[in-house]
Every structure is written in structure tokens, then in C-alpha cells.
Amino acid sequence: MRELRQVAAQRGHQLPSDASVKRRIASWENGHSTPDVFYGPLLCDAFGTSAVELGLRRGESKDVALLDAAYPASPDDAIRTVGQLWRADLNRYDPLLTAEPSEPAWNEASLRWLVAPEPGIPRPRTEGVRVGLGDVAAVKTTTDVFAQLDDQFGGDHARHSVIQYLNNDVAPLLRGRYTEQGDIVNTCG
């Protein structure tokens, strides 16, 4: 970590706290994320090697595809896409965070939303967490709290927390089990 801080200082950058950098390194080591466009060059300089030699070039096509996300063809595709976007946001994928809104994408999404056939309910799943009415109430209450924070302090105040909540708590519910009729399984008894 000392070498990484030295390289960052030479480039005129300052790294976050040691605890934050350690969490990020652990995420890379565990395969949960890969170094982004900020950390990748720092690691190359610190190790005196290329991005290809460090294995940092393999995810580029996946990341580019993420920026080309289109209106989903099915609810399952939508769940998969928002999960990818939330993870990319949490991993601070810079091209995603700094990209300008795409006017053609807005037009396509609006048009498809207005004229596309009614999407079917996602197929019932046999694996995953059981989604109950309590889960729905928890999501509603939590989103209300984040809306209040947004109203009081502005949208960027708790943005990272919202994305983390969506990725860690809501995404598993979207992939959870429920009854065939699309009703939520009541786990409260």
C-alpha cells in the first residue's frame, strides 16, 4: 500500500484512508471487482508492469457493453441489467459515472415503455430467498427514508448508501422466490 500511495503522490493524487484502500484491494483480490481507470495505472506503476500483464484488460468489453444497455426485453433482463449497473456504480466505474445521458437511449426507452406489450411477470423461481410482505414493507420504508434525505439534503448526500442498499438488499429480493400467480410469498405466518 505504501508503494501505491507513493505512485499516487507522484501523479498528484491523494488516496483515501488506509481502511478504504484495504477494502478496495480485498475486493480485487477476492474477485468482486477489478481496478478501475484510476487505480489500474497506479498499480501498473507500483508494480512496474503493464495492464495486460496484471490482467486488467480482460473486463473492458464487459464494461463497454454496460454503457450500451438497452431497454430490457423481459423483467429478468431488467433485473440482470440493474444489478450490473449497481455493481459498476459501487466499483466506481468512471465511464459510467461520468457519461452524459444518451438522448437516443432516452427516446428508445420512452417509446418502448409507451408502446411495448405489457411485460409478463417474471417466471416463478425455485431458488433464492423467499420474498414476503415484510420484505416489501422494508423496501418501501427504506426508500421513503432515502427520499426524505434527498428532499432535505440533496440527491448526492446518500447516493452511495442508496446504491449499496439496492445492490446488497434489493437485488437478492428481485431474484427471490414467490408464488406462481406473482403474489409475494408471505413468510410472516
PDB file of C-alpha atoms in Angstrom:
ATOM      1  CA  MET A   1       0.000   0.000   0.000  1.00  0.00           C
ATOM      2  CA  ARG A   2       2.938   2.313   0.688  1.00  0.00           C
ATOM      3  CA  GLU A   3       4.090   1.969  -2.938  1.00  0.00           C
ATOM      4  CA  LEU A   4       0.582   2.725  -4.181  1.00  0.00           C
ATOM      5  CA  ARG A   5       0.484   5.912  -2.065  1.00  0.00           C
ATOM      6  CA  GLN A   6       3.902   6.979  -3.394  1.00  0.00           C
ATOM      7  CA  VAL A   7       2.859   6.462  -7.015  1.00  0.00           C
ATOM      8  CA  ALA A   8      -0.392   8.369  -6.389  1.00  0.00           C
ATOM      9  CA  ALA A   9       1.526  11.269  -4.818  1.00  0.00           C
ATOM     10  CA  GLN A  10       3.924  11.363  -7.791  1.00  0.00           C
ATOM     11  CA  ARG A  11       0.894  11.692 -10.081  1.00  0.00           C
ATOM     12  CA  GLY A  12      -0.595  14.423  -7.881  1.00  0.00           C
ATOM     13  CA  HIS A  13      -3.370  12.235  -6.443  1.00  0.00           C
ATOM     14  CA  GLN A  14      -4.295  11.504  -2.875  1.00  0.00           C
ATOM     15  CA  LEU A  15      -5.685   8.107  -1.905  1.00  0.00           C
ATOM     16  CA  PRO A  16      -8.482   7.674   0.641  1.00  0.00           C
ATOM     17  CA  SER A  17      -7.857   6.295   4.125  1.00  0.00           C
ATOM     18  CA  ASP A  18      -5.857   3.086   4.624  1.00  0.00           C
ATOM     19  CA  ALA A  19      -9.024   1.223   5.636  1.00  0.00           C
ATOM     20  CA  SER A  20     -10.770   2.253   2.415  1.00  0.00           C
ATOM     21  CA  VAL A  21      -7.804   1.265   0.236  1.00  0.00           C
ATOM     22  CA  LYS A  22      -7.520  -2.093   2.074  1.00  0.00           C
ATOM     23  CA  ARG A  23     -11.231  -2.804   1.398  1.00  0.00           C
ATOM     24  CA  ARG A  24     -10.742  -1.981  -2.274  1.00  0.00           C
ATOM     25  CA  ILE A  25      -7.655  -4.225  -2.527  1.00  0.00           C
ATOM     26  CA  ALA A  26      -9.528  -7.053  -0.769  1.00  0.00           C
ATOM     27  CA  SER A  27     -12.364  -6.638  -3.282  1.00  0.00           C
ATOM     28  CA  TRP A  28      -9.866  -7.009  -6.153  1.00  0.00           C
ATOM     29  CA  GLU A  29      -8.163  -9.995  -4.532  1.00  0.00           C
ATOM     30  CA  ASN A  30     -11.493 -11.744  -3.904  1.00  0.00           C
ATOM     31  CA  GLY A  31     -12.638 -11.163  -7.485  1.00  0.00           C
ATOM     32  CA  HIS A  32     -15.578  -8.931  -6.514  1.00  0.00           C
ATOM     33  CA  SER A  33     -14.268  -6.040  -8.590  1.00  0.00           C
ATOM     34  CA  THR A  34     -11.310  -5.051 -10.740  1.00  0.00           C
ATOM     35  CA  PRO A  35      -9.121  -1.964 -10.515  1.00  0.00           C
ATOM     36  CA  ASP A  36     -10.765   0.940 -12.335  1.00  0.00           C
ATOM     37  CA  VAL A  37      -9.219   3.579 -14.608  1.00  0.00           C
ATOM     38  CA  PHE A  38      -7.893   5.454 -11.565  1.00  0.00           C
ATOM     39  CA  TYR A  39      -6.310   2.560  -9.670  1.00  0.00           C
ATOM     40  CA  GLY A  40      -5.247   0.484 -12.693  1.00  0.00           C
ATOM     41  CA  PRO A  41      -2.466   2.850 -13.846  1.00  0.00           C
ATOM     42  CA  LEU A  42      -1.331   3.351 -10.241  1.00  0.00           C
ATOM     43  CA  LEU A  43      -0.964  -0.416  -9.809  1.00  0.00           C
ATOM     44  CA  CYS A  44       0.935  -0.690 -13.104  1.00  0.00           C
ATOM     45  CA  ASP A  45       3.388   1.993 -11.968  1.00  0.00           C
ATOM     46  CA  ALA A  46       3.711   0.499  -8.462  1.00  0.00           C
ATOM     47  CA  PHE A  47       4.496  -2.978  -9.866  1.00  0.00           C
ATOM     48  CA  GLY A  48       6.435  -1.689 -12.888  1.00  0.00           C
ATOM     49  CA  THR A  49       4.330  -3.733 -15.321  1.00  0.00           C
ATOM     50  CA  SER A  50       1.655  -3.324 -17.971  1.00  0.00           C
ATOM     51  CA  ALA A  51      -2.116  -3.534 -17.554  1.00  0.00           C
ATOM     52  CA  VAL A  52      -2.184  -6.683 -19.705  1.00  0.00           C
ATOM     53  CA  GLU A  53       0.452  -8.356 -17.518  1.00  0.00           C
ATOM     54  CA  LEU A  54      -1.624  -7.525 -14.427  1.00  0.00           C
ATOM     55  CA  GLY A  55      -4.746  -8.893 -16.129  1.00  0.00           C
ATOM     56  CA  LEU A  56      -6.548  -5.550 -16.084  1.00  0.00           C
ATOM     57  CA  ARG A  57      -7.634  -5.515 -19.752  1.00  0.00           C
ATOM     58  CA  ARG A  58      -9.958  -8.536 -19.690  1.00  0.00           C
ATOM     59  CA  GLY A  59     -13.096  -6.715 -18.433  1.00  0.00           C
ATOM     60  CA  GLU A  60     -13.118  -3.825 -20.893  1.00  0.00           C
ATOM     61  CA  SER A  61     -15.575  -5.358 -23.361  1.00  0.00           C
ATOM     62  CA  LYS A  62     -17.962  -6.163 -20.499  1.00  0.00           C
ATOM     63  CA  ASP A  63     -17.714  -2.575 -19.233  1.00  0.00           C
ATOM     64  CA  VAL A  64     -18.284  -1.116 -22.693  1.00  0.00           C
ATOM     65  CA  ALA A  65     -21.369  -3.313 -23.087  1.00  0.00           C
ATOM     66  CA  LEU A  66     -22.621  -1.958 -19.764  1.00  0.00           C
ATOM     67  CA  LEU A  67     -22.695   1.552 -21.207  1.00  0.00           C
ATOM     68  CA  ASP A  68     -24.718   0.298 -24.181  1.00  0.00           C
ATOM     69  CA  ALA A  69     -27.505  -1.122 -22.016  1.00  0.00           C
ATOM     70  CA  ALA A  70     -30.757  -1.043 -23.958  1.00  0.00           C
ATOM     71  CA  TYR A  71     -34.367  -1.229 -22.849  1.00  0.00           C
ATOM     72  CA  PRO A  72     -34.729  -4.751 -21.442  1.00  0.00           C
ATOM     73  CA  ALA A  73     -36.722  -7.315 -23.382  1.00  0.00           C
ATOM     74  CA  SER A  74     -38.002  -9.024 -20.233  1.00  0.00           C
ATOM     75  CA  PRO A  75     -38.278  -8.441 -16.478  1.00  0.00           C
ATOM     76  CA  ASP A  76     -35.439 -10.940 -15.933  1.00  0.00           C
ATOM     77  CA  ASP A  77     -33.234  -8.921 -18.321  1.00  0.00           C
ATOM     78  CA  ALA A  78     -34.122  -5.739 -16.422  1.00  0.00           C
ATOM     79  CA  ILE A  79     -33.179  -7.346 -13.102  1.00  0.00           C
ATOM     80  CA  ARG A  80     -29.860  -8.520 -14.537  1.00  0.00           C
ATOM     81  CA  THR A  81     -29.088  -5.102 -16.069  1.00  0.00           C
ATOM     82  CA  VAL A  82     -29.852  -3.025 -12.973  1.00  0.00           C
ATOM     83  CA  GLY A  83     -27.746  -5.424 -10.895  1.00  0.00           C
ATOM     84  CA  GLN A  84     -24.802  -4.890 -13.253  1.00  0.00           C
ATOM     85  CA  LEU A  85     -25.287  -1.124 -13.163  1.00  0.00           C
ATOM     86  CA  TRP A  86     -25.457  -1.054  -9.355  1.00  0.00           C
ATOM     87  CA  ARG A  87     -22.258  -3.123  -9.056  1.00  0.00           C
ATOM     88  CA  ALA A  88     -20.447  -0.936 -11.600  1.00  0.00           C
ATOM     89  CA  ASP A  89     -21.552   2.154  -9.688  1.00  0.00           C
ATOM     90  CA  LEU A  90     -20.326   0.703  -6.381  1.00  0.00           C
ATOM     91  CA  ASN A  91     -16.999  -0.181  -8.016  1.00  0.00           C
ATOM     92  CA  ARG A  92     -16.772   3.432  -9.164  1.00  0.00           C
ATOM     93  CA  TYR A  93     -16.616   2.533 -12.860  1.00  0.00           C
ATOM     94  CA  ASP A  94     -15.665   6.018 -14.036  1.00  0.00           C
ATOM     95  CA  PRO A  95     -17.044   5.894 -17.620  1.00  0.00           C
ATOM     96  CA  LEU A  96     -20.454   5.004 -16.179  1.00  0.00           C
ATOM     97  CA  LEU A  97     -20.341   7.733 -13.539  1.00  0.00           C
ATOM     98  CA  THR A  98     -19.140  10.471 -15.883  1.00  0.00           C
ATOM     99  CA  ALA A  99     -21.090   9.548 -19.024  1.00  0.00           C
ATOM    100  CA  GLU A 100     -23.603  12.046 -20.307  1.00  0.00           C
ATOM    101  CA  PRO A 101     -27.203  10.879 -20.675  1.00  0.00           C
ATOM    102  CA  SER A 102     -27.834   9.496 -24.139  1.00  0.00           C
ATOM    103  CA  GLU A 103     -30.702  11.212 -25.934  1.00  0.00           C
ATOM    104  CA  PRO A 104     -31.314   8.245 -28.277  1.00  0.00           C
ATOM    105  CA  ALA A 105     -31.430   5.900 -25.264  1.00  0.00           C
ATOM    106  CA  TRP A 106     -33.966   8.152 -23.524  1.00  0.00           C
ATOM    107  CA  ASN A 107     -36.064   8.256 -26.687  1.00  0.00           C
ATOM    108  CA  GLU A 108     -35.930   4.489 -27.160  1.00  0.00           C
ATOM    109  CA  ALA A 109     -36.783   3.763 -23.520  1.00  0.00           C
ATOM    110  CA  SER A 110     -39.693   6.206 -23.522  1.00  0.00           C
ATOM    111  CA  LEU A 111     -41.072   4.879 -26.780  1.00  0.00           C
ATOM    112  CA  ARG A 112     -40.682   1.212 -25.798  1.00  0.00           C
ATOM    113  CA  TRP A 113     -42.299   1.904 -22.416  1.00  0.00           C
ATOM    114  CA  LEU A 114     -45.286   3.533 -24.120  1.00  0.00           C
ATOM    115  CA  VAL A 115     -45.853   1.092 -26.987  1.00  0.00           C
ATOM    116  CA  ALA A 116     -44.275  -2.195 -25.918  1.00  0.00           C
ATOM    117  CA  PRO A 117     -46.612  -5.013 -24.995  1.00  0.00           C
ATOM    118  CA  GLU A 118     -47.308  -5.460 -21.311  1.00  0.00           C
ATOM    119  CA  PRO A 119     -44.361  -7.363 -19.836  1.00  0.00           C
ATOM    120  CA  GLY A 120     -45.138 -10.676 -18.263  1.00  0.00           C
ATOM    121  CA  ILE A 121     -44.496 -11.331 -14.621  1.00  0.00           C
ATOM    122  CA  PRO A 122     -41.027 -12.834 -14.197  1.00  0.00           C
ATOM    123  CA  ARG A 123     -41.187 -16.588 -14.132  1.00  0.00           C
ATOM    124  CA  PRO A 124     -41.518 -18.049 -10.629  1.00  0.00           C
ATOM    125  CA  ARG A 125     -38.206 -19.184  -9.243  1.00  0.00           C
ATOM    126  CA  THR A 126     -37.484 -22.273  -7.213  1.00  0.00           C
ATOM    127  CA  GLU A 127     -34.285 -20.955  -5.654  1.00  0.00           C
ATOM    128  CA  GLY A 128     -33.292 -17.727  -3.924  1.00  0.00           C
ATOM    129  CA  VAL A 129     -34.624 -16.002  -0.842  1.00  0.00           C
ATOM    130  CA  ARG A 130     -38.325 -16.209  -0.063  1.00  0.00           C
ATOM    131  CA  VAL A 131     -39.843 -12.788  -0.622  1.00  0.00           C
ATOM    132  CA  GLY A 132     -42.508 -11.909   1.910  1.00  0.00           C
ATOM    133  CA  LEU A 133     -44.738  -8.947   2.692  1.00  0.00           C
ATOM    134  CA  GLY A 134     -42.265  -7.924   5.383  1.00  0.00           C
ATOM    135  CA  ASP A 135     -39.569  -7.606   2.731  1.00  0.00           C
ATOM    136  CA  VAL A 136     -41.803  -5.377   0.628  1.00  0.00           C
ATOM    137  CA  ALA A 137     -42.600  -3.196   3.654  1.00  0.00           C
ATOM    138  CA  ALA A 138     -38.882  -2.906   4.491  1.00  0.00           C
ATOM    139  CA  VAL A 139     -38.040  -1.783   0.940  1.00  0.00           C
ATOM    140  CA  LYS A 140     -40.875   0.766   0.971  1.00  0.00           C
ATOM    141  CA  THR A 141     -39.852   2.171   4.362  1.00  0.00           C
ATOM    142  CA  THR A 142     -36.186   2.374   3.372  1.00  0.00           C
ATOM    143  CA  THR A 143     -36.941   4.127   0.089  1.00  0.00           C
ATOM    144  CA  ASP A 144     -39.141   6.598   1.971  1.00  0.00           C
ATOM    145  CA  VAL A 145     -36.220   7.392   4.300  1.00  0.00           C
ATOM    146  CA  PHE A 146     -33.852   7.920   1.356  1.00  0.00           C
ATOM    147  CA  ALA A 147     -36.472  10.151  -0.322  1.00  0.00           C
ATOM    148  CA  GLN A 148     -36.662  12.255   2.854  1.00  0.00           C
ATOM    149  CA  LEU A 149     -32.847  12.553   2.910  1.00  0.00           C
ATOM    150  CA  ASP A 150     -32.919  13.572  -0.746  1.00  0.00           C
ATOM    151  CA  ASP A 151     -35.575  16.212  -0.065  1.00  0.00           C
ATOM    152  CA  GLN A 152     -33.695  17.600   2.921  1.00  0.00           C
ATOM    153  CA  PHE A 153     -30.042  17.402   1.848  1.00  0.00           C
ATOM    154  CA  GLY A 154     -29.955  16.831  -1.913  1.00  0.00           C
ATOM    155  CA  GLY A 155     -29.648  13.749  -4.074  1.00  0.00           C
ATOM    156  CA  ASP A 156     -25.929  13.134  -3.780  1.00  0.00           C
ATOM    157  CA  HIS A 157     -25.954  13.166   0.025  1.00  0.00           C
ATOM    158  CA  ALA A 158     -26.742   9.484   0.476  1.00  0.00           C
ATOM    159  CA  ARG A 159     -26.272   8.292  -3.107  1.00  0.00           C
ATOM    160  CA  HIS A 160     -23.603   5.686  -2.332  1.00  0.00           C
ATOM    161  CA  SER A 161     -25.724   4.312   0.512  1.00  0.00           C
ATOM    162  CA  VAL A 162     -28.776   4.029  -1.751  1.00  0.00           C
ATOM    163  CA  ILE A 163     -26.820   2.154  -4.423  1.00  0.00           C
ATOM    164  CA  GLN A 164     -25.303  -0.127  -1.796  1.00  0.00           C
ATOM    165  CA  TYR A 165     -28.775  -0.838  -0.362  1.00  0.00           C
ATOM    166  CA  LEU A 166     -30.177  -1.591  -3.811  1.00  0.00           C
ATOM    167  CA  ASN A 167     -27.277  -3.895  -4.698  1.00  0.00           C
ATOM    168  CA  ASN A 168     -26.972  -5.727  -1.381  1.00  0.00           C
ATOM    169  CA  ASP A 169     -30.584  -5.890  -0.150  1.00  0.00           C
ATOM    170  CA  VAL A 170     -32.987  -5.307  -3.042  1.00  0.00           C
ATOM    171  CA  ALA A 171     -31.210  -7.256  -5.826  1.00  0.00           C
ATOM    172  CA  PRO A 172     -31.476 -10.600  -3.972  1.00  0.00           C
ATOM    173  CA  LEU A 173     -35.196  -9.937  -3.464  1.00  0.00           C
ATOM    174  CA  LEU A 174     -35.633  -9.308  -7.198  1.00  0.00           C
ATOM    175  CA  ARG A 175     -34.185 -12.758  -7.808  1.00  0.00           C
ATOM    176  CA  GLY A 176     -36.152 -14.297  -4.925  1.00  0.00           C
ATOM    177  CA  ARG A 177     -38.942 -16.885  -4.758  1.00  0.00           C
ATOM    178  CA  TYR A 178     -42.637 -16.049  -4.902  1.00  0.00           C
ATOM    179  CA  THR A 179     -45.821 -17.869  -5.843  1.00  0.00           C
ATOM    180  CA  GLU A 180     -46.804 -18.794  -9.384  1.00  0.00           C
ATOM    181  CA  GLN A 181     -49.561 -16.167  -9.518  1.00  0.00           C
ATOM    182  CA  GLY A 182     -46.983 -13.450  -8.942  1.00  0.00           C
ATOM    183  CA  ASP A 183     -48.177 -12.911  -5.381  1.00  0.00           C
ATOM    184  CA  ILE A 184     -45.459 -12.390  -2.855  1.00  0.00           C
ATOM    185  CA  VAL A 185     -44.867 -15.325  -0.534  1.00  0.00           C
ATOM    186  CA  ASN A 186     -45.949 -14.370   2.970  1.00  0.00           C
ATOM    187  CA  THR A 187     -43.209 -15.518   5.323  1.00  0.00           C
ATOM    188  CA  CYS A 188     -44.748 -13.785   8.341  1.00  0.00           C
ATOM    189  CA  GLY A 189     -47.017 -16.773   9.107  1.00  0.00           C
TER     190      GLY A 189
END
